[in-house]
């Protein structure tokens, strides 16, 4: 089955602009989370969505936002771009949130990552 | 902050076993040990996870010490394609999907 799809793969923006990144999870996956990866800070958690609701948020400014649609697809938006926002933005999907092993579901807690969207801010 | 510590880099000869250590001395009783790897410019890939028993799958083996304060990921026959950054993460298997990545171990497999 198809993996996690992120679009666009590469994009270049200038300071002050905004950007919207898209993520299509694996079919049947309802949880989508976003991560930012930079050489200096490594992989950092942005936020997680499940059933169209944000369930958890990392330590990023309000310029970073996201949403999830009824088909589980997710978008993240960064407004008023800064040079430091240049990064690889990764989306990951998972089958469950909160159900897990206690519910007997086959949830290993495994996340499936997409290839990422590489954003360059000039 | 990451709850794990790993060596920054390791080398391994092709065909030999690669043993990647991880310390997680503050692990809680309900936290699992997860391993992911990231090949250059790709998204992280799940390898294996475990709670307290040793685990094996088609990719690797995971050995967890009895006190659960450390673990070792074993790639039994490393290939050049195993060159990647390997991340050891501890987290609960349910609930929020937040992963706290450390700096990982950069494994270089050489011919």
mmCIF file of C-alpha atoms in Angstrom:
data_model
loop_
_atom_site.group_PDB
_atom_site.id
_atom_site.type_symbol
_atom_site.label_atom_id
_atom_site.label_comp_id
_atom_site.label_asym_id
_atom_site.label_seq_id
_atom_site.Cartn_x
_atom_site.Cartn_y
_atom_site.Cartn_z
ATOM 1 C CA UNK A 1 0.000 0.000 0.000
ATOM 2 C CA UNK A 2 1.083 3.584 -0.574
ATOM 3 C CA UNK A 3 3.238 5.238 2.056
ATOM 4 C CA UNK A 4 3.013 8.679 3.572
ATOM 5 C CA UNK A 5 2.996 11.297 0.841
ATOM 6 C CA UNK A 6 4.245 14.809 1.395
ATOM 7 C CA UNK A 7 3.989 17.685 -1.038
ATOM 8 C CA UNK A 8 5.782 19.652 -2.191
ATOM 9 C CA UNK A 9 9.127 17.901 -1.824
ATOM 10 C CA UNK A 10 11.143 21.074 -2.281
ATOM 11 C CA UNK A 11 10.272 24.728 -2.124
ATOM 12 C CA UNK A 12 11.954 28.075 -1.813
ATOM 13 C CA UNK A 13 10.377 31.064 -0.128
ATOM 14 C CA UNK A 14 11.537 34.468 0.997
ATOM 15 C CA UNK A 15 11.376 35.987 4.450
ATOM 16 C CA UNK A 16 7.944 37.205 5.437
ATOM 17 C CA UNK A 17 6.072 34.859 3.129
ATOM 18 C CA UNK A 18 3.952 31.982 4.297
ATOM 19 C CA UNK A 19 3.980 28.346 3.276
ATOM 20 C CA UNK A 20 1.560 25.436 3.412
ATOM 21 C CA UNK A 21 2.779 21.858 3.399
ATOM 22 C CA UNK A 22 0.574 18.848 2.806
ATOM 23 C CA UNK A 23 0.661 15.321 4.135
ATOM 24 C CA UNK A 24 -1.418 12.329 3.073
ATOM 25 C CA UNK A 25 -1.147 9.513 5.606
ATOM 26 C CA UNK A 26 -1.209 5.825 4.869
ATOM 27 C CA UNK A 27 -4.719 4.681 4.112
ATOM 28 C CA UNK A 28 -6.492 3.827 7.354
ATOM 29 C CA UNK A 29 -4.123 5.807 9.543
ATOM 30 C CA UNK A 30 -5.874 8.447 11.585
ATOM 31 C CA UNK A 31 -2.994 9.997 13.476
ATOM 32 C CA UNK A 32 -0.666 12.473 11.790
ATOM 33 C CA UNK A 33 2.250 14.193 13.434
ATOM 34 C CA UNK A 34 4.725 16.745 12.148
ATOM 35 C CA UNK A 35 8.427 17.181 12.847
ATOM 36 C CA UNK A 36 11.001 19.775 11.918
ATOM 37 C CA UNK A 37 14.577 18.724 11.213
ATOM 38 C CA UNK A 38 17.479 21.152 11.082
ATOM 39 C CA UNK A 39 21.228 20.538 11.312
ATOM 40 C CA UNK A 40 21.432 22.515 14.538
ATOM 41 C CA UNK A 41 18.382 21.287 16.434
ATOM 42 C CA UNK A 42 17.896 17.847 14.947
ATOM 43 C CA UNK A 43 14.411 16.332 14.821
ATOM 44 C CA UNK A 44 11.843 18.254 16.826
ATOM 45 C CA UNK A 45 8.164 17.531 17.339
ATOM 46 C CA UNK A 46 5.753 20.166 16.047
ATOM 47 C CA UNK A 47 2.248 18.787 16.639
ATOM 48 C CA UNK A 48 0.014 15.763 16.321
ATOM 49 C CA UNK A 49 -3.506 15.437 15.001
ATOM 50 C CA UNK A 50 -6.054 12.705 15.442
ATOM 51 C CA UNK A 51 -9.647 12.830 14.247
ATOM 52 C CA UNK A 52 -9.236 16.431 13.108
ATOM 53 C CA UNK A 53 -8.157 17.571 16.573
ATOM 54 C CA UNK A 54 -4.738 18.695 17.682
ATOM 55 C CA UNK A 55 -3.724 16.319 20.472
ATOM 56 C CA UNK A 56 -0.253 17.508 21.317
ATOM 57 C CA UNK A 57 1.944 20.458 20.463
ATOM 58 C CA UNK A 58 5.669 21.009 20.605
ATOM 59 C CA UNK A 59 7.525 24.126 21.645
ATOM 60 C CA UNK A 60 7.174 26.219 18.507
ATOM 61 C CA UNK A 61 5.812 29.762 18.064
ATOM 62 C CA UNK A 62 2.279 30.438 16.944
ATOM 63 C CA UNK A 63 3.501 31.058 13.394
ATOM 64 C CA UNK A 64 3.451 27.283 13.061
ATOM 65 C CA UNK A 65 -0.027 25.865 12.748
ATOM 66 C CA UNK A 66 -1.720 22.842 11.321
ATOM 67 C CA UNK A 67 -4.980 21.130 10.698
ATOM 68 C CA UNK A 68 -6.369 17.766 9.786
ATOM 69 C CA UNK A 69 -9.235 17.018 7.471
ATOM 70 C CA UNK A 70 -11.964 14.402 7.734
ATOM 71 C CA UNK A 71 -10.034 12.118 5.369
ATOM 72 C CA UNK A 72 -7.026 12.321 7.771
ATOM 73 C CA UNK A 73 -4.955 14.369 5.373
ATOM 74 C CA UNK A 74 -3.093 17.113 7.162
ATOM 75 C CA UNK A 75 -1.590 20.461 6.359
ATOM 76 C CA UNK A 76 0.823 22.609 8.250
ATOM 77 C CA UNK A 77 1.298 26.298 7.732
ATOM 78 C CA UNK A 78 4.161 28.585 8.623
ATOM 79 C CA UNK A 79 3.468 32.293 8.440
ATOM 80 C CA UNK A 80 5.889 35.205 8.340
ATOM 81 C CA UNK A 81 8.777 32.975 7.391
ATOM 82 C CA UNK A 82 12.177 33.508 8.952
ATOM 83 C CA UNK A 83 15.559 32.310 7.768
ATOM 84 C CA UNK A 84 15.645 29.879 10.676
ATOM 85 C CA UNK A 85 12.568 28.115 9.364
ATOM 86 C CA UNK A 86 14.655 26.547 6.644
ATOM 87 C CA UNK A 87 14.389 22.860 7.392
ATOM 88 C CA UNK A 88 13.162 19.464 6.392
ATOM 89 C CA UNK A 89 9.563 19.109 7.544
ATOM 90 C CA UNK A 90 8.536 15.537 8.143
ATOM 91 C CA UNK A 91 5.095 14.083 8.506
ATOM 92 C CA UNK A 92 4.404 10.760 10.161
ATOM 93 C CA UNK A 93 1.242 8.707 10.376
ATOM 94 C CA UNK A 94 0.075 6.014 12.711
ATOM 95 C CA UNK A 95 -2.943 3.780 13.080
ATOM 96 C CA UNK A 96 -4.124 4.735 16.502
ATOM 97 C CA UNK A 97 -3.964 7.261 19.239
ATOM 98 C CA UNK A 98 -4.765 6.186 22.749
ATOM 99 C CA UNK A 99 -6.009 2.708 21.884
ATOM 100 C CA UNK A 100 -2.776 0.838 21.649
ATOM 101 C CA UNK A 101 -1.850 -2.402 23.255
ATOM 102 C CA UNK A 102 -4.278 -2.133 26.142
ATOM 103 C CA UNK A 103 -7.173 -2.227 23.724
ATOM 104 C CA UNK A 104 -5.779 -5.277 22.033
ATOM 105 C CA UNK A 105 -5.288 -3.411 18.794
ATOM 106 C CA UNK A 106 -2.251 -4.129 16.688
ATOM 107 C CA UNK A 107 -0.723 -0.816 17.543
ATOM 108 C CA UNK A 108 3.003 -1.085 17.904
ATOM 109 C CA UNK A 109 3.296 2.638 18.379
ATOM 110 C CA UNK A 110 5.209 2.668 15.135
ATOM 111 C CA UNK A 111 5.242 5.846 13.129
ATOM 112 C CA UNK A 112 5.557 5.841 9.362
ATOM 113 C CA UNK A 113 7.385 8.848 8.027
ATOM 114 C CA UNK A 114 7.148 10.510 4.662
ATOM 115 C CA UNK A 115 10.128 11.708 2.651
ATOM 116 C CA UNK A 116 9.666 15.252 3.897
ATOM 117 C CA UNK A 117 9.296 18.710 2.430
ATOM 118 C CA UNK A 118 12.532 20.648 2.261
ATOM 119 C CA UNK A 119 11.900 24.337 2.771
ATOM 120 C CA UNK A 120 14.519 26.956 2.028
ATOM 121 C CA UNK A 121 13.879 30.512 3.185
ATOM 122 C CA UNK A 122 15.953 33.211 1.512
ATOM 123 C CA UNK B 1 15.171 16.712 26.254
ATOM 124 C CA UNK B 2 16.068 13.314 24.905
ATOM 125 C CA UNK B 3 16.017 10.570 27.491
ATOM 126 C CA UNK B 4 18.673 8.523 25.754
ATOM 127 C CA UNK B 5 22.389 8.813 25.109
ATOM 128 C CA UNK B 6 24.147 7.243 22.167
ATOM 129 C CA UNK B 7 27.666 7.391 20.738
ATOM 130 C CA UNK B 8 27.988 10.018 18.073
ATOM 131 C CA UNK B 9 29.399 7.717 15.431
ATOM 132 C CA UNK B 10 30.428 4.136 14.775
ATOM 133 C CA UNK B 11 32.102 2.244 11.981
ATOM 134 C CA UNK B 12 31.395 -1.276 10.825
ATOM 135 C CA UNK B 13 32.796 -3.488 8.090
ATOM 136 C CA UNK B 14 30.356 -4.801 5.538
ATOM 137 C CA UNK B 15 29.107 -8.265 6.433
ATOM 138 C CA UNK B 16 29.978 -7.914 10.101
ATOM 139 C CA UNK B 17 27.529 -7.361 12.916
ATOM 140 C CA UNK B 18 26.879 -3.780 13.939
ATOM 141 C CA UNK B 19 26.140 -3.341 17.636
ATOM 142 C CA UNK B 20 24.713 0.058 18.507
ATOM 143 C CA UNK B 21 24.419 0.838 22.222
ATOM 144 C CA UNK B 22 21.945 3.134 23.919
ATOM 145 C CA UNK B 23 21.681 4.278 27.519
ATOM 146 C CA UNK B 24 18.281 5.113 28.972
ATOM 147 C CA UNK B 25 18.869 5.064 32.700
ATOM 148 C CA UNK B 26 15.714 7.057 33.549
ATOM 149 C CA UNK B 27 13.316 4.858 31.606
ATOM 150 C CA UNK B 28 9.926 4.353 33.242
ATOM 151 C CA UNK B 29 8.174 1.041 33.670
ATOM 152 C CA UNK B 30 5.656 1.686 30.912
ATOM 153 C CA UNK B 31 8.113 3.078 28.390
ATOM 154 C CA UNK B 32 9.256 1.098 25.422
ATOM 155 C CA UNK B 33 12.580 1.354 23.653
ATOM 156 C CA UNK B 34 12.188 2.222 19.989
ATOM 157 C CA UNK B 35 14.809 2.329 17.276
ATOM 158 C CA UNK B 36 14.506 4.320 14.088
ATOM 159 C CA UNK B 37 17.050 5.052 11.439
ATOM 160 C CA UNK B 38 17.347 7.829 8.914
ATOM 161 C CA UNK B 39 19.163 7.375 5.679
ATOM 162 C CA UNK B 40 20.443 10.613 4.223
ATOM 163 C CA UNK B 41 17.663 12.938 3.047
ATOM 164 C CA UNK B 42 14.907 10.438 3.776
ATOM 165 C CA UNK B 43 12.327 10.240 6.535
ATOM 166 C CA UNK B 44 13.103 8.116 9.595
ATOM 167 C CA UNK B 45 12.298 4.439 9.294
ATOM 168 C CA UNK B 46 11.063 2.255 12.119
ATOM 169 C CA UNK B 47 13.353 -0.673 12.930
ATOM 170 C CA UNK B 48 12.222 -2.392 16.093
ATOM 171 C CA UNK B 49 10.928 -1.804 19.596
ATOM 172 C CA UNK B 50 10.747 -3.669 22.887
ATOM 173 C CA UNK B 51 9.705 -3.389 26.510
ATOM 174 C CA UNK B 52 11.891 -5.778 28.467
ATOM 175 C CA UNK B 53 12.309 -8.919 26.452
ATOM 176 C CA UNK B 54 14.771 -9.244 23.629
ATOM 177 C CA UNK B 55 13.164 -8.790 20.250
ATOM 178 C CA UNK B 56 14.080 -9.837 16.730
ATOM 179 C CA UNK B 57 12.601 -9.062 13.358
ATOM 180 C CA UNK B 58 13.750 -9.230 9.767
ATOM 181 C CA UNK B 59 15.809 -6.088 10.138
ATOM 182 C CA UNK B 60 17.509 -6.340 13.502
ATOM 183 C CA UNK B 61 17.648 -7.645 17.043
ATOM 184 C CA UNK B 62 17.121 -5.618 20.190
ATOM 185 C CA UNK B 63 18.787 -6.638 23.419
ATOM 186 C CA UNK B 64 17.529 -4.891 26.560
ATOM 187 C CA UNK B 65 19.385 -5.305 29.843
ATOM 188 C CA UNK B 66 17.542 -6.784 32.767
ATOM 189 C CA UNK B 67 17.419 -3.456 34.607
ATOM 190 C CA UNK B 68 16.239 -1.824 31.341
ATOM 191 C CA UNK B 69 18.737 0.985 31.698
ATOM 192 C CA UNK B 70 20.443 0.236 28.421
ATOM 193 C CA UNK B 71 19.918 -1.613 25.191
ATOM 194 C CA UNK B 72 21.768 -2.659 22.064
ATOM 195 C CA UNK B 73 20.533 -2.738 18.515
ATOM 196 C CA UNK B 74 22.172 -5.456 16.467
ATOM 197 C CA UNK B 75 22.325 -5.502 12.704
ATOM 198 C CA UNK B 76 23.598 -9.057 12.178
ATOM 199 C CA UNK B 77 25.147 -8.630 8.737
ATOM 200 C CA UNK B 78 25.606 -4.958 7.984
ATOM 201 C CA UNK B 79 25.467 -3.834 4.369
ATOM 202 C CA UNK B 80 26.436 -0.551 2.763
ATOM 203 C CA UNK B 81 22.763 0.374 2.674
ATOM 204 C CA UNK B 82 22.683 0.277 6.469
ATOM 205 C CA UNK B 83 24.777 3.448 6.576
ATOM 206 C CA UNK B 84 22.469 5.868 8.364
ATOM 207 C CA UNK B 85 21.817 7.750 11.590
ATOM 208 C CA UNK B 86 20.265 5.454 14.171
ATOM 209 C CA UNK B 87 18.014 6.897 16.850
ATOM 210 C CA UNK B 88 17.158 5.223 20.120
ATOM 211 C CA UNK B 89 13.975 6.592 21.690
ATOM 212 C CA UNK B 90 11.980 5.736 24.793
ATOM 213 C CA UNK B 91 8.260 6.392 24.904
ATOM 214 C CA UNK B 92 4.966 4.874 25.910
ATOM 215 C CA UNK B 93 3.279 2.862 23.174
ATOM 216 C CA UNK B 94 -0.086 4.539 23.630
ATOM 217 C CA UNK B 95 -1.237 8.088 23.743
ATOM 218 C CA UNK B 96 0.471 10.982 22.095
ATOM 219 C CA UNK B 97 2.754 10.108 19.246
ATOM 220 C CA UNK B 98 5.447 12.572 20.172
ATOM 221 C CA UNK B 99 8.909 11.194 19.719
ATOM 222 C CA UNK B 100 11.855 12.899 21.359
ATOM 223 C CA UNK B 101 14.843 12.291 19.153
ATOM 224 C CA UNK B 102 18.362 12.605 20.462
ATOM 225 C CA UNK B 103 21.360 13.154 18.256
ATOM 226 C CA UNK B 104 21.567 9.495 17.272
ATOM 227 C CA UNK B 105 24.514 7.399 16.162
ATOM 228 C CA UNK B 106 25.905 7.862 12.695
ATOM 229 C CA UNK B 107 26.786 4.369 11.490
ATOM 230 C CA UNK B 108 29.175 4.098 8.569
ATOM 231 C CA UNK B 109 29.384 0.699 6.934
ATOM 232 C CA UNK B 110 32.475 0.322 4.803
ATOM 233 C CA UNK B 111 33.434 -2.296 2.187
#
